[in-house]
């Protein structure tokens, strides 16, 4: 089934070449419509919740395929972060064809409403910043603070005014003022809140892994085709060493991302595995992007060439959902949490 799903995504994606995102055209609405019509924006979501069924690994495969194609749609946020969080909190999931995103930085606070609506109704106060696909998403999952603990709130943001900030790749990352907004919500434990942030980091790591693998494939292909001094670039030992270094980085990232996905599938906490994947993926960006552009030369920097669509996304995703430094601290603290005697077992379990 997974191969069929990936093949379907690739067939749809083939008709949607990457383009430079602008304020007037911030996403690929046509691609989203085709994905939704095929039921691919609901993969990994149970059918009884309105989704298309399937497993987490199916959703990961879709996100990876779209990331490798520089697709400008909020599928990673919906399938890997927001939708699972809504279902885990026992809230009503919006229709999968309505884009759903997430804000997990905790800048918003929530107050329980005292109007007889019950404990599931909250008033939000504050501004959600750096919201992925702000202005595109019709619904937003907000991780808010409250006097009684973290709250997961689900907000209808369709038509709500947003700023027009964007990341380096042009993907919308605006802010939404939620002052006094009433929303359905559920209390979370601190562990659940940490796991939500970890899933967001893992989503970005999945995207990075797929994008870096595609960049490597393009670079290997280019080195085999581009001729210098009468022979392909790939015949020069220096270039071969660059390709080998890139391959090592890509393989290491893929292994840690797979390990983190498997941790979730087993029902384990994803925090440490996702932290390791995000840290490793982020550090690989500098190496892979630099060497890819060195091999491609000036052509790789032009607007017409496909390489920049992915390398700009890699630089952007690296800084989102927590930096390498932030997740390295989480990883280090987690590995040492049970004392020195438990360090080696923890290292072998996570890494």
mmCIF file of C-alpha atoms in Angstrom:
data_model
loop_
_atom_site.group_PDB
_atom_site.id
_atom_site.type_symbol
_atom_site.label_atom_id
_atom_site.label_comp_id
_atom_site.label_asym_id
_atom_site.label_seq_id
_atom_site.Cartn_x
_atom_site.Cartn_y
_atom_site.Cartn_z
ATOM 1 C CA UNK A 1 0.000 0.000 0.000
ATOM 2 C CA UNK A 2 2.799 2.408 0.894
ATOM 3 C CA UNK A 3 4.385 2.098 -2.539
ATOM 4 C CA UNK A 4 1.016 2.831 -4.145
ATOM 5 C CA UNK A 5 0.528 5.888 -1.962
ATOM 6 C CA UNK A 6 3.978 7.240 -2.816
ATOM 7 C CA UNK A 7 3.453 6.557 -6.517
ATOM 8 C CA UNK A 8 0.136 8.425 -6.384
ATOM 9 C CA UNK A 9 1.741 11.419 -4.693
ATOM 10 C CA UNK A 10 4.518 11.467 -7.285
ATOM 11 C CA UNK A 11 1.998 11.320 -10.130
ATOM 12 C CA UNK A 12 0.107 14.282 -8.698
ATOM 13 C CA UNK A 13 3.299 16.168 -7.892
ATOM 14 C CA UNK A 14 4.601 15.732 -11.456
ATOM 15 C CA UNK A 15 2.041 18.268 -12.660
ATOM 16 C CA UNK A 16 3.074 20.847 -10.040
ATOM 17 C CA UNK A 17 6.569 22.211 -10.575
ATOM 18 C CA UNK A 18 8.067 24.179 -7.648
ATOM 19 C CA UNK A 19 7.722 27.932 -7.949
ATOM 20 C CA UNK A 20 8.954 30.969 -6.061
ATOM 21 C CA UNK A 21 6.451 31.673 -3.311
ATOM 22 C CA UNK A 22 5.206 35.244 -3.032
ATOM 23 C CA UNK A 23 2.693 37.181 -0.944
ATOM 24 C CA UNK A 24 0.259 36.912 -3.843
ATOM 25 C CA UNK A 25 0.846 33.177 -4.288
ATOM 26 C CA UNK A 26 1.957 31.790 -0.887
ATOM 27 C CA UNK A 27 1.136 28.123 -1.492
ATOM 28 C CA UNK A 28 0.144 25.594 -4.129
ATOM 29 C CA UNK A 29 -3.622 25.496 -3.670
ATOM 30 C CA UNK A 30 -4.066 23.390 -6.786
ATOM 31 C CA UNK A 31 -1.749 20.708 -5.475
ATOM 32 C CA UNK A 32 -3.546 20.685 -2.122
ATOM 33 C CA UNK A 33 -6.903 20.289 -3.866
ATOM 34 C CA UNK A 34 -5.661 17.282 -5.836
ATOM 35 C CA UNK A 35 -4.106 15.690 -2.761
ATOM 36 C CA UNK A 36 -7.311 16.216 -0.791
ATOM 37 C CA UNK A 37 -9.465 14.812 -3.586
ATOM 38 C CA UNK A 38 -7.301 11.679 -3.597
ATOM 39 C CA UNK A 39 -7.697 11.366 0.179
ATOM 40 C CA UNK A 40 -3.973 11.929 0.751
ATOM 41 C CA UNK A 41 -4.461 14.786 3.250
ATOM 42 C CA UNK A 42 -6.153 12.276 5.564
ATOM 43 C CA UNK A 43 -3.667 9.393 5.476
ATOM 44 C CA UNK A 44 -2.694 8.166 8.912
ATOM 45 C CA UNK A 45 -5.974 9.485 10.334
ATOM 46 C CA UNK A 46 -8.543 6.807 11.273
ATOM 47 C CA UNK A 47 -11.548 6.517 8.983
ATOM 48 C CA UNK A 48 -13.933 6.916 11.918
ATOM 49 C CA UNK A 49 -12.374 10.345 12.521
ATOM 50 C CA UNK A 50 -12.936 11.355 8.914
ATOM 51 C CA UNK A 51 -9.515 10.352 7.598
ATOM 52 C CA UNK A 52 -8.363 7.858 5.008
ATOM 53 C CA UNK A 53 -6.867 5.307 7.389
ATOM 54 C CA UNK A 54 -3.360 3.971 7.074
ATOM 55 C CA UNK A 55 -0.397 4.032 9.405
ATOM 56 C CA UNK A 56 2.007 6.680 10.620
ATOM 57 C CA UNK A 57 4.657 5.367 8.224
ATOM 58 C CA UNK A 58 2.273 5.985 5.310
ATOM 59 C CA UNK A 59 1.840 9.596 6.385
ATOM 60 C CA UNK A 60 5.614 9.943 6.789
ATOM 61 C CA UNK A 61 6.127 8.600 3.256
ATOM 62 C CA UNK A 62 3.715 11.205 1.867
ATOM 63 C CA UNK A 63 5.400 14.044 3.749
ATOM 64 C CA UNK A 64 8.840 12.879 2.584
ATOM 65 C CA UNK A 65 7.754 12.625 -1.050
ATOM 66 C CA UNK A 66 6.248 16.103 -0.990
ATOM 67 C CA UNK A 67 9.310 17.552 0.751
ATOM 68 C CA UNK A 68 11.621 16.085 -1.886
ATOM 69 C CA UNK A 69 9.465 17.798 -4.506
ATOM 70 C CA UNK A 70 9.522 21.169 -2.705
ATOM 71 C CA UNK A 71 5.729 21.050 -2.526
ATOM 72 C CA UNK A 72 4.229 24.199 -1.015
ATOM 73 C CA UNK A 73 1.433 22.620 1.026
ATOM 74 C CA UNK A 74 0.925 22.152 4.812
ATOM 75 C CA UNK A 75 0.796 18.357 4.759
ATOM 76 C CA UNK A 76 3.637 17.816 7.267
ATOM 77 C CA UNK A 77 1.966 20.049 9.823
ATOM 78 C CA UNK A 78 -1.422 18.396 9.320
ATOM 79 C CA UNK A 79 -0.533 14.695 9.111
ATOM 80 C CA UNK A 80 2.404 14.472 11.533
ATOM 81 C CA UNK A 81 1.674 17.154 14.128
ATOM 82 C CA UNK A 82 -1.741 18.782 14.364
ATOM 83 C CA UNK A 83 -4.150 15.985 13.453
ATOM 84 C CA UNK A 84 -2.576 13.376 15.783
ATOM 85 C CA UNK A 85 -2.578 15.946 18.597
ATOM 86 C CA UNK A 86 -6.256 16.771 18.083
ATOM 87 C CA UNK A 87 -7.198 13.095 18.095
ATOM 88 C CA UNK A 88 -5.086 12.351 21.176
ATOM 89 C CA UNK A 89 -6.810 15.208 22.999
ATOM 90 C CA UNK A 90 -10.227 13.821 22.014
ATOM 91 C CA UNK A 91 -11.228 16.988 20.159
ATOM 92 C CA UNK A 92 -13.281 17.079 16.988
ATOM 93 C CA UNK A 93 -10.948 16.886 13.996
ATOM 94 C CA UNK A 94 -11.695 19.294 11.120
ATOM 95 C CA UNK A 95 -12.266 17.828 7.675
ATOM 96 C CA UNK A 96 -8.932 16.672 6.183
ATOM 97 C CA UNK A 97 -9.417 18.842 3.091
ATOM 98 C CA UNK A 98 -9.272 21.978 5.282
ATOM 99 C CA UNK A 99 -5.593 22.843 5.959
ATOM 100 C CA UNK A 100 -4.617 22.408 9.598
ATOM 101 C CA UNK A 101 -1.445 23.788 11.168
ATOM 102 C CA UNK A 102 0.081 24.092 14.633
ATOM 103 C CA UNK A 103 1.638 26.692 16.953
ATOM 104 C CA UNK A 104 3.582 25.085 19.782
ATOM 105 C CA UNK A 105 5.869 27.796 21.139
ATOM 106 C CA UNK A 106 3.616 28.449 24.158
ATOM 107 C CA UNK A 107 3.303 32.225 23.687
ATOM 108 C CA UNK A 108 -0.476 32.045 24.096
ATOM 109 C CA UNK A 109 -2.250 31.582 27.426
ATOM 110 C CA UNK A 110 -5.663 30.004 27.997
ATOM 111 C CA UNK A 111 -8.297 30.763 30.610
ATOM 112 C CA UNK A 112 -11.124 28.287 31.314
ATOM 113 C CA UNK A 113 -14.507 29.789 30.538
ATOM 114 C CA UNK A 114 -17.025 30.114 33.360
ATOM 115 C CA UNK A 115 -20.150 30.207 31.258
ATOM 116 C CA UNK A 116 -21.525 26.749 31.670
ATOM 117 C CA UNK A 117 -19.980 25.427 28.472
ATOM 118 C CA UNK A 118 -17.919 22.928 30.437
ATOM 119 C CA UNK A 119 -14.201 22.409 30.928
ATOM 120 C CA UNK A 120 -13.573 21.999 27.166
ATOM 121 C CA UNK A 121 -14.089 25.681 26.371
ATOM 122 C CA UNK A 122 -11.234 28.158 26.760
ATOM 123 C CA UNK A 123 -10.515 31.808 26.106
ATOM 124 C CA UNK A 124 -7.154 32.384 24.447
ATOM 125 C CA UNK A 125 -4.999 35.418 25.153
ATOM 126 C CA UNK A 126 -1.900 36.364 23.215
ATOM 127 C CA UNK A 127 -0.345 36.073 19.780
ATOM 128 C CA UNK A 128 0.701 32.902 18.021
ATOM 129 C CA UNK A 129 3.953 33.733 16.218
ATOM 130 C CA UNK A 130 5.856 32.109 13.364
ATOM 131 C CA UNK A 131 2.806 30.040 12.472
ATOM 132 C CA UNK A 132 3.519 27.703 9.599
ATOM 133 C CA UNK A 133 1.191 28.458 6.681
ATOM 134 C CA UNK A 134 -0.484 31.371 8.477
ATOM 135 C CA UNK A 135 -3.134 32.768 6.163
ATOM 136 C CA UNK A 136 -3.381 29.401 4.402
ATOM 137 C CA UNK A 137 -4.432 27.110 7.256
ATOM 138 C CA UNK A 138 -8.143 27.175 8.073
ATOM 139 C CA UNK A 139 -7.640 25.643 11.506
ATOM 140 C CA UNK A 140 -4.848 26.005 14.031
ATOM 141 C CA UNK A 141 -3.789 23.801 16.927
ATOM 142 C CA UNK A 142 -2.378 26.034 19.680
ATOM 143 C CA UNK A 143 -0.305 24.783 22.586
ATOM 144 C CA UNK A 144 -1.150 27.313 25.279
ATOM 145 C CA UNK A 145 -0.183 27.788 28.904
ATOM 146 C CA UNK A 146 -2.796 28.005 31.636
ATOM 147 C CA UNK A 147 -2.949 28.189 35.458
ATOM 148 C CA UNK A 148 -3.703 24.458 35.569
ATOM 149 C CA UNK A 149 -1.226 23.202 32.971
ATOM 150 C CA UNK A 150 -0.690 23.065 29.193
ATOM 151 C CA UNK A 151 -3.778 23.313 27.019
ATOM 152 C CA UNK A 152 -4.262 22.133 23.466
ATOM 153 C CA UNK A 153 -6.748 24.454 21.774
ATOM 154 C CA UNK A 154 -8.266 24.099 18.332
ATOM 155 C CA UNK A 155 -9.024 27.428 16.676
ATOM 156 C CA UNK A 156 -10.918 28.195 13.481
ATOM 157 C CA UNK A 157 -8.648 30.774 11.844
ATOM 158 C CA UNK A 158 -10.246 30.921 8.410
ATOM 159 C CA UNK A 159 -10.343 34.542 7.342
ATOM 160 C CA UNK A 160 -8.538 35.741 10.464
ATOM 161 C CA UNK A 161 -6.031 38.532 9.819
ATOM 162 C CA UNK A 162 -2.372 37.496 9.857
ATOM 163 C CA UNK A 163 0.954 39.149 9.270
ATOM 164 C CA UNK A 164 2.758 38.336 6.048
ATOM 165 C CA UNK A 165 6.080 37.052 7.326
ATOM 166 C CA UNK A 166 7.766 34.176 5.498
ATOM 167 C CA UNK A 167 10.774 31.955 5.957
ATOM 168 C CA UNK A 168 13.814 31.939 3.663
ATOM 169 C CA UNK A 169 11.983 29.667 1.232
ATOM 170 C CA UNK A 170 8.985 31.992 1.092
ATOM 171 C CA UNK A 171 6.685 29.707 3.059
ATOM 172 C CA UNK A 172 4.207 31.743 5.176
ATOM 173 C CA UNK A 173 5.247 32.107 8.810
ATOM 174 C CA UNK A 174 3.001 34.912 10.002
ATOM 175 C CA UNK A 175 1.502 35.748 13.394
ATOM 176 C CA UNK A 176 -2.100 35.509 14.527
ATOM 177 C CA UNK A 177 -3.587 37.639 17.305
ATOM 178 C CA UNK A 178 -5.837 35.407 19.415
ATOM 179 C CA UNK A 179 -6.818 37.939 22.068
ATOM 180 C CA UNK A 180 -10.144 36.859 23.574
ATOM 181 C CA UNK A 181 -10.748 34.070 21.094
ATOM 182 C CA UNK A 182 -12.951 31.231 22.371
ATOM 183 C CA UNK A 183 -11.853 27.739 21.388
ATOM 184 C CA UNK A 184 -12.407 24.115 22.218
ATOM 185 C CA UNK A 185 -9.483 22.674 24.137
ATOM 186 C CA UNK A 186 -8.175 19.994 26.423
ATOM 187 C CA UNK A 187 -5.721 19.924 29.278
ATOM 188 C CA UNK A 188 -2.439 18.138 28.565
ATOM 189 C CA UNK A 189 0.207 16.788 30.876
ATOM 190 C CA UNK A 190 3.698 18.278 30.629
ATOM 191 C CA UNK A 191 4.825 15.017 29.029
ATOM 192 C CA UNK A 192 2.099 15.276 26.369
ATOM 193 C CA UNK A 193 3.131 18.872 25.657
ATOM 194 C CA UNK A 194 6.782 17.803 25.308
ATOM 195 C CA UNK A 195 5.780 14.995 22.956
ATOM 196 C CA UNK A 196 3.790 17.424 20.789
ATOM 197 C CA UNK A 197 6.845 19.654 20.412
ATOM 198 C CA UNK A 198 8.925 16.563 19.639
ATOM 199 C CA UNK A 199 6.520 15.474 16.915
ATOM 200 C CA UNK A 200 6.825 18.933 15.346
ATOM 201 C CA UNK A 201 10.611 18.623 15.397
ATOM 202 C CA UNK A 202 10.365 15.149 13.894
ATOM 203 C CA UNK A 203 8.107 16.439 11.123
ATOM 204 C CA UNK A 204 10.789 18.939 10.146
ATOM 205 C CA UNK A 205 13.448 16.211 10.390
ATOM 206 C CA UNK A 206 11.413 13.998 8.033
ATOM 207 C CA UNK A 207 11.235 16.864 5.552
ATOM 208 C CA UNK A 208 14.937 17.611 5.911
ATOM 209 C CA UNK A 209 15.905 13.979 5.424
ATOM 210 C CA UNK A 210 13.893 13.681 2.221
ATOM 211 C CA UNK A 211 15.096 17.021 0.858
ATOM 212 C CA UNK A 212 18.753 16.249 1.587
ATOM 213 C CA UNK A 213 18.433 12.848 -0.091
ATOM 214 C CA UNK A 214 16.973 14.526 -3.185
ATOM 215 C CA UNK A 215 19.746 17.138 -3.209
ATOM 216 C CA UNK A 216 22.302 14.318 -3.115
ATOM 217 C CA UNK A 217 20.580 12.497 -5.980
ATOM 218 C CA UNK A 218 20.563 15.640 -8.133
ATOM 219 C CA UNK A 219 24.214 16.311 -7.335
ATOM 220 C CA UNK A 220 25.296 12.776 -8.227
ATOM 221 C CA UNK A 221 23.360 13.055 -11.491
ATOM 222 C CA UNK A 222 24.886 16.447 -12.297
ATOM 223 C CA UNK A 223 28.411 15.232 -11.525
ATOM 224 C CA UNK A 224 27.865 12.363 -13.947
ATOM 225 C CA UNK A 225 26.611 14.615 -16.752
ATOM 226 C CA UNK A 226 28.677 17.810 -16.443
ATOM 227 C CA UNK A 227 31.959 17.606 -18.376
ATOM 228 C CA UNK A 228 35.180 19.390 -17.433
ATOM 229 C CA UNK A 229 38.540 18.852 -19.148
ATOM 230 C CA UNK A 230 36.996 16.116 -21.275
ATOM 231 C CA UNK A 231 35.480 13.952 -18.556
ATOM 232 C CA UNK A 232 32.526 14.035 -16.138
ATOM 233 C CA UNK A 233 32.936 15.917 -12.852
ATOM 234 C CA UNK A 234 32.277 12.676 -11.015
ATOM 235 C CA UNK A 235 35.524 11.206 -12.345
ATOM 236 C CA UNK A 236 37.599 13.698 -10.330
ATOM 237 C CA UNK A 237 38.675 12.341 -6.957
ATOM 238 C CA UNK A 238 37.952 15.607 -5.145
ATOM 239 C CA UNK A 239 34.356 15.570 -6.369
ATOM 240 C CA UNK A 240 34.016 11.892 -5.463
ATOM 241 C CA UNK A 241 35.063 12.747 -1.910
ATOM 242 C CA UNK A 242 32.453 15.501 -1.768
ATOM 243 C CA UNK A 243 29.733 13.125 -2.933
ATOM 244 C CA UNK A 244 30.823 10.505 -0.411
ATOM 245 C CA UNK A 245 30.692 13.060 2.414
ATOM 246 C CA UNK A 246 27.204 14.106 1.354
ATOM 247 C CA UNK A 247 26.081 10.464 1.224
ATOM 248 C CA UNK A 248 27.364 9.862 4.742
ATOM 249 C CA UNK A 249 25.393 12.815 6.079
ATOM 250 C CA UNK A 250 22.202 11.788 4.274
ATOM 251 C CA UNK A 251 22.454 8.186 5.507
ATOM 252 C CA UNK A 252 22.997 9.215 9.119
ATOM 253 C CA UNK A 253 19.992 11.527 9.067
ATOM 254 C CA UNK A 254 17.733 8.902 7.479
ATOM 255 C CA UNK A 255 18.697 6.319 10.103
ATOM 256 C CA UNK A 256 17.825 8.614 13.018
ATOM 257 C CA UNK A 257 14.573 9.767 11.430
ATOM 258 C CA UNK A 258 13.517 6.149 10.850
ATOM 259 C CA UNK A 259 14.400 5.333 14.454
ATOM 260 C CA UNK A 260 12.244 8.185 15.751
ATOM 261 C CA UNK A 261 9.271 7.172 13.601
ATOM 262 C CA UNK A 262 9.598 3.594 14.842
ATOM 263 C CA UNK A 263 9.648 4.838 18.449
ATOM 264 C CA UNK A 264 6.243 6.449 17.936
ATOM 265 C CA UNK A 265 4.895 3.332 16.222
ATOM 266 C CA UNK A 266 5.978 1.259 19.243
ATOM 267 C CA UNK A 267 4.185 3.648 21.566
ATOM 268 C CA UNK A 268 7.420 4.935 23.111
ATOM 269 C CA UNK A 269 7.988 8.573 23.952
ATOM 270 C CA UNK A 270 9.374 10.253 20.818
ATOM 271 C CA UNK A 271 11.137 13.087 22.651
ATOM 272 C CA UNK A 272 14.750 11.840 22.728
ATOM 273 C CA UNK A 273 14.602 10.084 19.358
ATOM 274 C CA UNK A 274 13.067 13.139 17.715
ATOM 275 C CA UNK A 275 15.637 15.376 19.387
ATOM 276 C CA UNK A 276 18.466 13.248 17.991
ATOM 277 C CA UNK A 277 16.903 13.260 14.519
ATOM 278 C CA UNK A 278 16.370 17.038 14.501
ATOM 279 C CA UNK A 279 19.898 17.768 15.742
ATOM 280 C CA UNK A 280 21.500 15.444 13.187
ATOM 281 C CA UNK A 281 19.333 16.684 10.322
ATOM 282 C CA UNK A 282 20.089 20.288 11.145
ATOM 283 C CA UNK A 283 23.833 19.759 11.245
ATOM 284 C CA UNK A 284 23.727 17.891 7.919
ATOM 285 C CA UNK A 285 22.134 20.841 6.152
ATOM 286 C CA UNK A 286 25.326 22.919 6.243
ATOM 287 C CA UNK A 287 27.438 20.111 4.785
ATOM 288 C CA UNK A 288 25.048 18.846 2.118
ATOM 289 C CA UNK A 289 23.890 22.270 0.905
ATOM 290 C CA UNK A 290 27.440 23.629 0.735
ATOM 291 C CA UNK A 291 28.847 20.678 -1.183
ATOM 292 C CA UNK A 292 25.851 20.453 -3.519
ATOM 293 C CA UNK A 293 26.265 24.077 -4.549
ATOM 294 C CA UNK A 294 30.026 23.645 -4.913
ATOM 295 C CA UNK A 295 29.516 20.743 -7.326
ATOM 296 C CA UNK A 296 26.764 22.492 -9.255
ATOM 297 C CA UNK A 297 28.667 25.773 -9.450
ATOM 298 C CA UNK A 298 26.887 28.992 -10.422
ATOM 299 C CA UNK A 299 23.976 27.263 -12.128
ATOM 300 C CA UNK A 300 22.735 25.970 -8.768
ATOM 301 C CA UNK A 301 22.137 29.507 -7.504
ATOM 302 C CA UNK A 302 19.970 30.641 -10.416
ATOM 303 C CA UNK A 303 16.212 31.058 -10.077
ATOM 304 C CA UNK A 304 15.682 28.717 -13.007
ATOM 305 C CA UNK A 305 17.523 25.807 -11.392
ATOM 306 C CA UNK A 306 15.646 23.389 -9.114
ATOM 307 C CA UNK A 307 18.433 23.085 -6.529
ATOM 308 C CA UNK A 308 17.712 26.351 -4.718
ATOM 309 C CA UNK A 309 14.092 25.396 -4.090
ATOM 310 C CA UNK A 310 15.283 22.604 -1.808
ATOM 311 C CA UNK A 311 18.398 24.117 -0.257
ATOM 312 C CA UNK A 312 16.468 27.238 0.787
ATOM 313 C CA UNK A 313 13.837 25.021 2.391
ATOM 314 C CA UNK A 314 16.551 23.061 4.183
ATOM 315 C CA UNK A 315 18.025 26.225 5.677
ATOM 316 C CA UNK A 316 14.530 27.308 6.761
ATOM 317 C CA UNK A 317 13.351 23.994 8.229
ATOM 318 C CA UNK A 318 16.628 23.687 10.119
ATOM 319 C CA UNK A 319 15.696 26.683 12.290
ATOM 320 C CA UNK A 320 12.059 25.740 12.806
ATOM 321 C CA UNK A 321 10.441 23.596 15.528
ATOM 322 C CA UNK A 322 13.461 24.140 17.752
ATOM 323 C CA UNK A 323 17.085 24.769 16.910
ATOM 324 C CA UNK A 324 19.864 22.209 17.120
ATOM 325 C CA UNK A 325 21.081 23.816 20.340
ATOM 326 C CA UNK A 326 17.665 23.609 21.972
ATOM 327 C CA UNK A 327 17.147 19.964 21.043
ATOM 328 C CA UNK A 328 20.729 19.045 21.931
ATOM 329 C CA UNK A 329 20.028 20.284 25.465
ATOM 330 C CA UNK A 330 16.854 18.177 25.616
ATOM 331 C CA UNK A 331 18.753 15.162 24.314
ATOM 332 C CA UNK A 332 21.631 15.581 26.743
ATOM 333 C CA UNK A 333 19.373 16.052 29.755
ATOM 334 C CA UNK A 334 17.280 13.047 28.774
ATOM 335 C CA UNK A 335 20.261 10.756 28.306
ATOM 336 C CA UNK A 336 21.635 11.700 31.724
ATOM 337 C CA UNK A 337 18.295 11.675 33.536
ATOM 338 C CA UNK A 338 18.776 8.230 35.100
ATOM 339 C CA UNK A 339 22.375 8.713 36.184
ATOM 340 C CA UNK A 340 25.774 7.652 34.843
ATOM 341 C CA UNK A 341 25.124 3.906 35.055
ATOM 342 C CA UNK A 342 22.150 4.266 32.721
ATOM 343 C CA UNK A 343 23.948 6.430 30.155
ATOM 344 C CA UNK A 344 25.216 3.662 27.877
ATOM 345 C CA UNK A 345 21.873 1.825 27.706
ATOM 346 C CA UNK A 346 20.192 5.158 26.961
ATOM 347 C CA UNK A 347 22.681 5.934 24.182
ATOM 348 C CA UNK A 348 22.202 2.565 22.530
ATOM 349 C CA UNK A 349 18.418 2.830 22.844
ATOM 350 C CA UNK A 350 18.124 6.304 21.336
ATOM 351 C CA UNK A 351 21.097 6.537 18.985
#
